[in-house]
mmCIF file of C-alpha atoms in Angstrom:
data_model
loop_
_atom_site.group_PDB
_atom_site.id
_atom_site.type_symbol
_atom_site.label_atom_id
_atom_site.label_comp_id
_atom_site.label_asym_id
_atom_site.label_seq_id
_atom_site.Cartn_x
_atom_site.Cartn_y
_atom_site.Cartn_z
ATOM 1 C CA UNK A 1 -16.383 13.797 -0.591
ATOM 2 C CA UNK A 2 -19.851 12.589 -0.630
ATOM 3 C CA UNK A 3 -20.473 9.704 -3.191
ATOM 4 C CA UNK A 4 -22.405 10.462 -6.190
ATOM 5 C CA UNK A 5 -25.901 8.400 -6.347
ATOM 6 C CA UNK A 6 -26.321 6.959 -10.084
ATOM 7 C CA UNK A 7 -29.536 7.940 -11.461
ATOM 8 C CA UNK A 8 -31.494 4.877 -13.131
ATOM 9 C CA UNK A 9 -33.824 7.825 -15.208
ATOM 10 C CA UNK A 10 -31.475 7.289 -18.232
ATOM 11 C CA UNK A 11 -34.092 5.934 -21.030
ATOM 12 C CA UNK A 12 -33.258 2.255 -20.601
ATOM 13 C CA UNK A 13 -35.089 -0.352 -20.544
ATOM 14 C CA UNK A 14 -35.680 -2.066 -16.591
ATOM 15 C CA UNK A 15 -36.478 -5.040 -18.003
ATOM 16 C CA UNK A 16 -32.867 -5.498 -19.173
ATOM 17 C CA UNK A 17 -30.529 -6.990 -16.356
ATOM 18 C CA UNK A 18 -28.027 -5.247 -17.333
ATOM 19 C CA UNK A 19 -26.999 -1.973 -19.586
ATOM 20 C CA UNK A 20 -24.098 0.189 -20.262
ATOM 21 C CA UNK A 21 -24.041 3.130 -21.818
ATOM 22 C CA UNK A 22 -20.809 3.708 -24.440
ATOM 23 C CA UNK A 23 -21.339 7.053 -25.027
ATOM 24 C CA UNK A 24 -24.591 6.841 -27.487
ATOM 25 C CA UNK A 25 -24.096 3.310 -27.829
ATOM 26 C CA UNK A 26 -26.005 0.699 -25.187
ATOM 27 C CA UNK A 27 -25.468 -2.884 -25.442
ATOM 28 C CA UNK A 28 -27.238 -5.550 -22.936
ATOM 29 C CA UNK A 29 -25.319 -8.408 -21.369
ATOM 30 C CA UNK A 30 -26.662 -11.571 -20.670
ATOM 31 C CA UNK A 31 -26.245 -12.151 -17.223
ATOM 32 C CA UNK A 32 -25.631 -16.378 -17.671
ATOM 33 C CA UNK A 33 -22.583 -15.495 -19.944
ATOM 34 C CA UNK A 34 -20.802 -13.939 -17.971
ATOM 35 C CA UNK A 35 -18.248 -15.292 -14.971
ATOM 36 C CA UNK A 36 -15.336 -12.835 -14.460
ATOM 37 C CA UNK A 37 -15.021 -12.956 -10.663
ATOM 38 C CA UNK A 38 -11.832 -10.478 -9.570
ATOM 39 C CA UNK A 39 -10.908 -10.042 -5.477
ATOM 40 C CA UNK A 40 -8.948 -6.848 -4.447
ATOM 41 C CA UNK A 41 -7.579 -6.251 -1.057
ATOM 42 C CA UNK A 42 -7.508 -2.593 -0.474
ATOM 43 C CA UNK A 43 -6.519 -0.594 2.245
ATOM 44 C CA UNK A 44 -9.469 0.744 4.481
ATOM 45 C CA UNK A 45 -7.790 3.657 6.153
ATOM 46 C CA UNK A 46 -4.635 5.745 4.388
ATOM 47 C CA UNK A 47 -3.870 8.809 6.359
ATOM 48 C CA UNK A 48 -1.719 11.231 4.708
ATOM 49 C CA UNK A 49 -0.472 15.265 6.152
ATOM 50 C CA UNK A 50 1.498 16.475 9.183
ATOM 51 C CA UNK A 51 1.296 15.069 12.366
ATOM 52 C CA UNK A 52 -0.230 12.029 11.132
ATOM 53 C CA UNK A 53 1.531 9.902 13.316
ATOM 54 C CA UNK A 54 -0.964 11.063 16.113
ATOM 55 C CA UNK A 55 -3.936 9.196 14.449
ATOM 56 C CA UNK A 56 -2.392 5.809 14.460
ATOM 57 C CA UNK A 57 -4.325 4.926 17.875
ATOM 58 C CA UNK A 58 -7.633 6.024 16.378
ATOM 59 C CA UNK A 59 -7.708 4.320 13.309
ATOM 60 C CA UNK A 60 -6.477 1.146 14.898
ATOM 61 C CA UNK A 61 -9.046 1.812 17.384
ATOM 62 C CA UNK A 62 -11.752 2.510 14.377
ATOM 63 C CA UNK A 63 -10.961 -0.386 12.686
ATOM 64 C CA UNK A 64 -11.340 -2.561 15.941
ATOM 65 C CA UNK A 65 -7.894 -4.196 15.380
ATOM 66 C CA UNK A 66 -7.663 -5.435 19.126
ATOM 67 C CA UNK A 67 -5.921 -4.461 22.191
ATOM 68 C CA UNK A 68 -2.846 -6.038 21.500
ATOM 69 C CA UNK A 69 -0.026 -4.796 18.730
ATOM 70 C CA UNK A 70 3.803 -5.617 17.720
ATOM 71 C CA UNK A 71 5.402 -2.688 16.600
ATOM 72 C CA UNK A 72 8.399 -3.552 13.941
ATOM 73 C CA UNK A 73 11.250 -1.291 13.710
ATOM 74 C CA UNK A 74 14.864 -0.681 13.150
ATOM 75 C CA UNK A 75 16.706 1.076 16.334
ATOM 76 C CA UNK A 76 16.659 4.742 14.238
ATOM 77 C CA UNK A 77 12.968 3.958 12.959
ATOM 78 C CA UNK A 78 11.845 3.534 16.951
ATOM 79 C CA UNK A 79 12.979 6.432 17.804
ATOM 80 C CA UNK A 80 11.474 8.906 15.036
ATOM 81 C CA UNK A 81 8.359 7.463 14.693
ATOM 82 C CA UNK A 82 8.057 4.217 17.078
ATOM 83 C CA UNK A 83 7.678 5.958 20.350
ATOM 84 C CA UNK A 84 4.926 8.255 19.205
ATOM 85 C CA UNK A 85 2.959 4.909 17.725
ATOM 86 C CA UNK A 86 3.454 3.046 21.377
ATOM 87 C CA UNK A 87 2.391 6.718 22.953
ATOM 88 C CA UNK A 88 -0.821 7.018 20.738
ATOM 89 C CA UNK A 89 -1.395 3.296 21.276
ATOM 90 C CA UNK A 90 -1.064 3.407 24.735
ATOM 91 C CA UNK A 91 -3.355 6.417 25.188
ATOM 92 C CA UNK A 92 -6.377 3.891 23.741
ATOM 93 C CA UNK A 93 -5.461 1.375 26.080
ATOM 94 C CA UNK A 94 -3.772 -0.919 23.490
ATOM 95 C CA UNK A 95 -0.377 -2.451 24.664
ATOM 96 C CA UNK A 96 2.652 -3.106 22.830
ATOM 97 C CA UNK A 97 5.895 -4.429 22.354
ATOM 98 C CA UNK A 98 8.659 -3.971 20.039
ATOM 99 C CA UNK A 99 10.820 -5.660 17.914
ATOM 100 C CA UNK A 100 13.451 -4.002 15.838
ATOM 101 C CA UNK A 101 15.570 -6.050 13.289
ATOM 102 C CA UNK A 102 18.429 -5.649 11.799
ATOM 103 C CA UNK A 103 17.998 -6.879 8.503
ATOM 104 C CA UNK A 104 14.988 -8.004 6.343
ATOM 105 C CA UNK A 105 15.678 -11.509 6.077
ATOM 106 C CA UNK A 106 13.692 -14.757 5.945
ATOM 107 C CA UNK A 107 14.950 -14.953 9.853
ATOM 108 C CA UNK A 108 13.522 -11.667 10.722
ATOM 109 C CA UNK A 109 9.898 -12.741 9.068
ATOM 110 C CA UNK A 110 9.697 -15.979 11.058
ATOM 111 C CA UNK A 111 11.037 -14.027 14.505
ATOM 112 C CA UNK A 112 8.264 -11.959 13.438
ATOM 113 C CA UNK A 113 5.889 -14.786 13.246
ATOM 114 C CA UNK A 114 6.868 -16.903 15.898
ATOM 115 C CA UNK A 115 6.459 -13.299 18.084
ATOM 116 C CA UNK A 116 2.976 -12.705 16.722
ATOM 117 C CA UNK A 117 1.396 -15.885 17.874
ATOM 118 C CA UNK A 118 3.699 -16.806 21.067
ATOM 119 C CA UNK A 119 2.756 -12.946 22.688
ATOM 120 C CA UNK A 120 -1.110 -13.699 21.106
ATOM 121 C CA UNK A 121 -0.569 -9.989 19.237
ATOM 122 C CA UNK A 122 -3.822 -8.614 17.378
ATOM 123 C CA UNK A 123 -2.083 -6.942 14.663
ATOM 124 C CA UNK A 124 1.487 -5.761 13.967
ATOM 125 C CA UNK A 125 2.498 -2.440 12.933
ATOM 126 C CA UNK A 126 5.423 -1.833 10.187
ATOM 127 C CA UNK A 127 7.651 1.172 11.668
ATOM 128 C CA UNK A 128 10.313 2.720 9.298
ATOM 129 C CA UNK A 129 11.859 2.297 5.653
ATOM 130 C CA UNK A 130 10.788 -1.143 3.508
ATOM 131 C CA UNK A 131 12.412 -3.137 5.722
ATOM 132 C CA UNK A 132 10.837 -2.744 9.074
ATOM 133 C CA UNK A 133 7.321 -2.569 6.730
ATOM 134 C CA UNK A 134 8.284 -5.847 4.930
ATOM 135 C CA UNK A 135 9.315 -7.522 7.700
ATOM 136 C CA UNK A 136 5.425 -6.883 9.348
ATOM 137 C CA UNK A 137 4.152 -7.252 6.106
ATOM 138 C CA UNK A 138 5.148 -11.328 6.094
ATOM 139 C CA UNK A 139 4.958 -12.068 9.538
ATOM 140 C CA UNK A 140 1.588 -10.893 10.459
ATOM 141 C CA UNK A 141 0.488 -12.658 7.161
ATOM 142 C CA UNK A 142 1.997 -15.623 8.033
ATOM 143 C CA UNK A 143 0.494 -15.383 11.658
ATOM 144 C CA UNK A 144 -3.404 -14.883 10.254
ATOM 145 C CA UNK A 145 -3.327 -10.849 11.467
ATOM 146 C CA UNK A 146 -3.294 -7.589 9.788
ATOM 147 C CA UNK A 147 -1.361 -4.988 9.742
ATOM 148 C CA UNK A 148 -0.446 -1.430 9.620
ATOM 149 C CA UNK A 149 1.887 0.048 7.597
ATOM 150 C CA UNK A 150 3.716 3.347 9.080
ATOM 151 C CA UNK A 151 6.615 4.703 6.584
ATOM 152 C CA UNK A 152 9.341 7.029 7.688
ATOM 153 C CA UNK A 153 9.972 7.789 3.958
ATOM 154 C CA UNK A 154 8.513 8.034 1.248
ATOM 155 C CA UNK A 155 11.140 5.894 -1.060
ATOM 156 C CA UNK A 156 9.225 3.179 -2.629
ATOM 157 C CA UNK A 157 5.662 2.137 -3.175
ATOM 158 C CA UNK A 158 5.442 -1.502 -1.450
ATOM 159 C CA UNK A 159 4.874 1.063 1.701
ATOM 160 C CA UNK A 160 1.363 0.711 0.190
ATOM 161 C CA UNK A 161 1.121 -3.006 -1.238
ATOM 162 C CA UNK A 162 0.930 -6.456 -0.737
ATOM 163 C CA UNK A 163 4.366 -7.393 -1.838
ATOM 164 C CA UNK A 164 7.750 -7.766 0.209
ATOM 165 C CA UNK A 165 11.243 -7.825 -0.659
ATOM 166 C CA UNK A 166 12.873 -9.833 1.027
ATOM 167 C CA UNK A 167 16.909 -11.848 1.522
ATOM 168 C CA UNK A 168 15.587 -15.967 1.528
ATOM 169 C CA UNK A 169 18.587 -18.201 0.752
ATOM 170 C CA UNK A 170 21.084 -15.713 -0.398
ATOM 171 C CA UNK A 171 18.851 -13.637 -2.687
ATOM 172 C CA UNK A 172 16.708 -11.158 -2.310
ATOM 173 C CA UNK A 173 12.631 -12.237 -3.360
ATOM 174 C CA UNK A 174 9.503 -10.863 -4.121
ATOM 175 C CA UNK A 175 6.858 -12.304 -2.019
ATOM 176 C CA UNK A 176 3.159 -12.136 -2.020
ATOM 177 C CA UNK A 177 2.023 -11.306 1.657
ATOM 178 C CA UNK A 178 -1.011 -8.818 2.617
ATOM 179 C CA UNK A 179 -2.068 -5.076 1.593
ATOM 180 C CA UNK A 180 -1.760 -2.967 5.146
ATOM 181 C CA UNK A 181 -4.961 -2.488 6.374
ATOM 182 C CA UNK A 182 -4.257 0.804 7.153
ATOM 183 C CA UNK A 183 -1.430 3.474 5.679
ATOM 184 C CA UNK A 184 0.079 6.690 8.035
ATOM 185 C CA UNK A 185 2.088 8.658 6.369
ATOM 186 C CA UNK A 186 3.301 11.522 8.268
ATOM 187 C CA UNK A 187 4.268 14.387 5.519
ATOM 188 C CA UNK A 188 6.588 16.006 8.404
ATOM 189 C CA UNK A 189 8.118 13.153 9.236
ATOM 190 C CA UNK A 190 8.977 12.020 5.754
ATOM 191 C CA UNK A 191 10.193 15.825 4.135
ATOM 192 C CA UNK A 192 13.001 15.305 7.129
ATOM 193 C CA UNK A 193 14.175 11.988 5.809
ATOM 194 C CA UNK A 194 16.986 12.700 3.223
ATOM 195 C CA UNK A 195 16.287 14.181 -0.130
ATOM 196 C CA UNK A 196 17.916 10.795 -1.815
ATOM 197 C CA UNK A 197 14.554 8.675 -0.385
ATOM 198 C CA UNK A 198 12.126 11.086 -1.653
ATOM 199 C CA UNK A 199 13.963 10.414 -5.181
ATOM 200 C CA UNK A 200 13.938 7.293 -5.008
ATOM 201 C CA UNK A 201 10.282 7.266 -4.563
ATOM 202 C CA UNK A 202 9.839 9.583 -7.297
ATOM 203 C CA UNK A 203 12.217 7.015 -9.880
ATOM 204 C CA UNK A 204 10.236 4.283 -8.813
ATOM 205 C CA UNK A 205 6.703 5.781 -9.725
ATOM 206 C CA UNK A 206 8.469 6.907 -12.721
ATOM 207 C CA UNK A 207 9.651 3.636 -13.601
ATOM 208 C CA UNK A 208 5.842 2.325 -13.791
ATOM 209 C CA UNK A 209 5.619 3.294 -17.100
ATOM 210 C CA UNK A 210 8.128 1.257 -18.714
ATOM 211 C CA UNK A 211 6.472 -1.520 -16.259
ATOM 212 C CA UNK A 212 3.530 -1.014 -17.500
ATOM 213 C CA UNK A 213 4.456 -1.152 -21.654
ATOM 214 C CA UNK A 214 6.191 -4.236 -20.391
ATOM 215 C CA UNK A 215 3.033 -6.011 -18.418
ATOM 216 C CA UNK A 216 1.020 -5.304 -21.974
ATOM 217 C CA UNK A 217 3.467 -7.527 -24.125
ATOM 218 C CA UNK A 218 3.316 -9.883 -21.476
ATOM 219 C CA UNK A 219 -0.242 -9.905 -22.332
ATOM 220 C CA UNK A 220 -0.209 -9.568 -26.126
ATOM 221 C CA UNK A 221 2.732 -12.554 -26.207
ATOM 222 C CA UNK A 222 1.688 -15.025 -23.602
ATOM 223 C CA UNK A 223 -1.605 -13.781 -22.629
ATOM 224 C CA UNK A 224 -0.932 -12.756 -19.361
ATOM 225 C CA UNK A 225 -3.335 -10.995 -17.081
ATOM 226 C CA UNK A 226 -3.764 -7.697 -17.861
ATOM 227 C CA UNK A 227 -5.957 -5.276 -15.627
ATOM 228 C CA UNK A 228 -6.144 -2.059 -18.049
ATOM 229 C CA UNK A 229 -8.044 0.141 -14.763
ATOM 230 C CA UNK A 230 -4.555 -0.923 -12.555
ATOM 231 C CA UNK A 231 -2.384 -0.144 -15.502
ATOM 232 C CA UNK A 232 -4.123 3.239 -16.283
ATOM 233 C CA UNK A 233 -3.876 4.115 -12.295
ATOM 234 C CA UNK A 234 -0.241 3.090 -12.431
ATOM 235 C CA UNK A 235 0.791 5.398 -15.547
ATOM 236 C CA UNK A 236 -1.124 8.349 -14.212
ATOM 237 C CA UNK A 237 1.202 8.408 -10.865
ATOM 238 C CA UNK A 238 4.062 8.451 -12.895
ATOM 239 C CA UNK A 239 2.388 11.205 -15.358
ATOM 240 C CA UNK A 240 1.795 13.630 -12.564
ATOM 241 C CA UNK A 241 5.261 12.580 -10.934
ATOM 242 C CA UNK A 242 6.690 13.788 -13.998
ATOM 243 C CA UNK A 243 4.700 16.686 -15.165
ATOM 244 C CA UNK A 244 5.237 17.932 -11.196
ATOM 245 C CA UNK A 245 9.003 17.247 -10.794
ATOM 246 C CA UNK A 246 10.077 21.003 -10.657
ATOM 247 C CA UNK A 247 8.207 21.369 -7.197
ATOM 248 C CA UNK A 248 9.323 18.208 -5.202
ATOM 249 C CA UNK A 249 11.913 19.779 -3.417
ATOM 250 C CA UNK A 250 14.055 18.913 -0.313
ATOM 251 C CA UNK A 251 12.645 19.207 3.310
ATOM 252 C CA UNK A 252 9.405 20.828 2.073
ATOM 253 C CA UNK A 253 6.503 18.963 3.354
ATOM 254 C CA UNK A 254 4.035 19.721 0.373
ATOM 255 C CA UNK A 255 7.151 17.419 -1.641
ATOM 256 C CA UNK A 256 6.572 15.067 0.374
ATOM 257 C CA UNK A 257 2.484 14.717 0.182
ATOM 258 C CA UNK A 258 2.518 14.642 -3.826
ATOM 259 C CA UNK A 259 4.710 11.746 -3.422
ATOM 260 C CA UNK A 260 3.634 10.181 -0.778
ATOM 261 C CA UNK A 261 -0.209 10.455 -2.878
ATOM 262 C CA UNK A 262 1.370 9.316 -5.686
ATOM 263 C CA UNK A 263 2.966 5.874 -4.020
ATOM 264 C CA UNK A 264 -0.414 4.975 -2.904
ATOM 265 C CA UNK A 265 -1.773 5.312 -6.363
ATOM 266 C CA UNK A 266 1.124 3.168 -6.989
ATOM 267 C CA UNK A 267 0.598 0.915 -4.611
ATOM 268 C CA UNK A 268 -3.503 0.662 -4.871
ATOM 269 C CA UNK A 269 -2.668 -0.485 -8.571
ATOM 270 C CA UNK A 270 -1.014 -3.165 -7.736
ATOM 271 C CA UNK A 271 -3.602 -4.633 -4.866
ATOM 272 C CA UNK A 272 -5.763 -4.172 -7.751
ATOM 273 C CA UNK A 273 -4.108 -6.253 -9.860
ATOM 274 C CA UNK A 274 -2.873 -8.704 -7.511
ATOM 275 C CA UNK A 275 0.314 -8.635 -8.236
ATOM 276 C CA UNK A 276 3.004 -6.211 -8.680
ATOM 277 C CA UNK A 277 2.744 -6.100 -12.574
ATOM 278 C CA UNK A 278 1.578 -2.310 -12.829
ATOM 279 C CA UNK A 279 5.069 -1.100 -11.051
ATOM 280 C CA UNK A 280 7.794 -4.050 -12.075
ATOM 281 C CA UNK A 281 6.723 -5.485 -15.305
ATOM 282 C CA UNK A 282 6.769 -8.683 -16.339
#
């Protein structure tokens, strides 16, 4: 989709630094009053359809990540999706090496780490369910480098955000780490996962809306941040979860690309807001 080019022909005055238009209404701000300053960390590249898998060697290659990647997995996650990453890797000349955990634990994230720097690794890749993903999420953050986040289903929407879950001391946390740099999500891959993920996915998007009702009294009772753009994009994935439900079926790959869509949506609302307000609430 091309972008649209704003027209500047609209009957306002130049000499105004700025104007907005409010349907008939236009109202000029003065530029010196104004100091709202707001930094999102988006993803540059989400891939999303069958066979996407295979692209994960351009786009790293696009977004001139380096020659040198750690690919996080679990031992099942390696060997549905990890050996086609390494392949595709490989084939641009970009060398790997793996490490699959067991858990996602404070342990794993600073094995993770310490691998990162010690094997001088460009960027990590996040193979598999949230664990694998969460696990790279922290530990490249924690080592300076991005990451790329590669989800074997489609069950949750921190596939697509900046927070982890993970076990520190016992419990189980919600950390502030880095937004992937790049999403694959391979439709074919994830409609084979069992039907249970793809519902879980679905409740969580759902779930935004009660997150959402709960973010705004946050707001309205202890004036809490509020980003209405990350709350609106947050409701409307759980609006067209709902309004779609009859068709999300099992092992039927067009399921699994509505969802998959709609956890990014997800997901992009809460990089936009910083935090993960827009799907858990205050």
């Amino acid at each position: 989709m091309r972008p649209s080019a704003i027209s500047r022909s609209s009957g306002l005055s130049s000499d105004a630094p700025f104007d907005r238009v409010w349907g008939d209404r236009v109202s000029t701000m003065d530029v010196e009053s104004f100091s709202k300053t707001k930094a999102m960390e988006l993803p540059r590249n989400v891939v999303v359809g069958h066979d996407a898998l295979h692209q994960v060697g351009e786009v790293s290659q696009s977004l001139k990540l380096g020659k040198r990647a750690l690919i996080v997995a679990d031992g099942t996650t390696m060997k549905i999706a990890g050996a086609v990453v390494e392949k595709e890797l490989a084939a641009r000349k970009i060398k790997t090496a793996q490490y699959l955990i067991p858990d996602a634990t404070w342990a794993e994230v600073r094995e993770a780490e310490e691998r990162i720097r010690k094997g001088n690794f460009d960027f990590a890749l996040g193979v598999g369910g949230g664990r694998p993903i969460d696990v790279a999420k922290c530990g490249s953050f924690n080592a300076g480098v991005p990451f790329i986040s590669v989800p074997t289903a489609a069950s949750h929407d921190g596939v697509v955000s900046s927070r982890a879950s993970i076990q520190k001391d016992g419990d189980k946390v919600s950390l502030a780490a880095q937004t992937p740099i790049a999403v694959i999500m391979d439709t074919g891959i994830i409609a084979e996962s069992p039907f249970r993920l793809l519902a879980a996915g679905c409740g969580d998007i759902i779930s935004n809306l009660v997150a959402v009702k709960d973010w705004a009294l946050a707001r309205n009772l202890r004036n809490e941040y509020y980003s209405s753009y990350a709350a609106a994009l947050s409701e409307l994935a759980a609006r067209l979860v709902i309004e779609n439900a009859s068709t999300i079926k099992p092992r039927l790959e067009e399921s699994a690309w509505f969802v998959c869509k709609a956890l990014v949506s997800s997901g992009v609302a809460m990089s936009i807001a910083g935090s993960s307000r827009p799907a858990s609430g205050s």
